[in-house]
XYZ file of C-alpha atoms in Angstrom:
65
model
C -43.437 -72.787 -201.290
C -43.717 -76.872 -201.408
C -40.385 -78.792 -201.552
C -40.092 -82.295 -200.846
C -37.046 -81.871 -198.855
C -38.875 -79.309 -196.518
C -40.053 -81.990 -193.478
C -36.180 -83.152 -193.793
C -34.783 -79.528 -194.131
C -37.124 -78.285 -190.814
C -35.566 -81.257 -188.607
C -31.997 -80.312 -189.663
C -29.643 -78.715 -186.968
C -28.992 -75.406 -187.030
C -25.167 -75.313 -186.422
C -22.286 -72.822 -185.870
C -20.917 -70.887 -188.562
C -17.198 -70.845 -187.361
C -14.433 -68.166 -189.123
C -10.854 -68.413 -187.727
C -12.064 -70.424 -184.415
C -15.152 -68.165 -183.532
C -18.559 -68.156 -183.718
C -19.551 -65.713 -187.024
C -23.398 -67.017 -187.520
C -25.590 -69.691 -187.807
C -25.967 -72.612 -190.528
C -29.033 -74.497 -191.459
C -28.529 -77.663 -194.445
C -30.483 -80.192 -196.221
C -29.634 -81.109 -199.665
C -29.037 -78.259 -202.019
C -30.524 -75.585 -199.354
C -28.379 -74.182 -197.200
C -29.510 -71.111 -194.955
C -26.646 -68.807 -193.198
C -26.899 -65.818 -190.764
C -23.976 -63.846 -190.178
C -23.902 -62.400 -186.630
C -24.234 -58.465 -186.475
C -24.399 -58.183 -190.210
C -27.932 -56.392 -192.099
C -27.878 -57.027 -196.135
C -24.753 -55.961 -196.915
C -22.777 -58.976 -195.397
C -19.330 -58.157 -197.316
C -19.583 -54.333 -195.336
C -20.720 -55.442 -192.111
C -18.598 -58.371 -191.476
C -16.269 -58.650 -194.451
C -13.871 -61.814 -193.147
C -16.915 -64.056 -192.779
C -18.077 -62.927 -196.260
C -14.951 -64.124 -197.578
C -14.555 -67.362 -195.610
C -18.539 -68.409 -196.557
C -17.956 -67.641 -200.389
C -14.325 -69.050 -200.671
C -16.202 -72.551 -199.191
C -19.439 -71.993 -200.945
C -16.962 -72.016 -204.358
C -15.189 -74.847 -203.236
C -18.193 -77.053 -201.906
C -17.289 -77.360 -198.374
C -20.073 -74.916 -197.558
């Protein structure tokens, strides 16, 4: 799919997802997009890794994502 923010979003850092002090995944952001993989977690985040769930939608909800 075409987006104009795609060049800017491809030459974004991928950065550390940190809960509590560690490491729980990976971030990728530009503008409204924001990409997130939770380490050792398939599709069901909440089951596999339940405190990062709850960390990334508590921010998500309060825009600090």
């Amino acid at each position: 799919m075409e987006w104009s923010g795609q060049k800017n979003y491809s030459a974004a850092p991928t950065v550390p997802f940190t809960v509590d002090g560690s490491e729980a995944g990976l971030q990728k952001k530009y503008g409204p997009l924001i990409f997130l993989k939770v380490h050792n977690a398939g599709h069901l985040v909440p089951m596999d890794q339940p405190e990062a769930a709850l960390d990334m939608i508590q921010r998500w909800l309060q825009g600090k994502l």
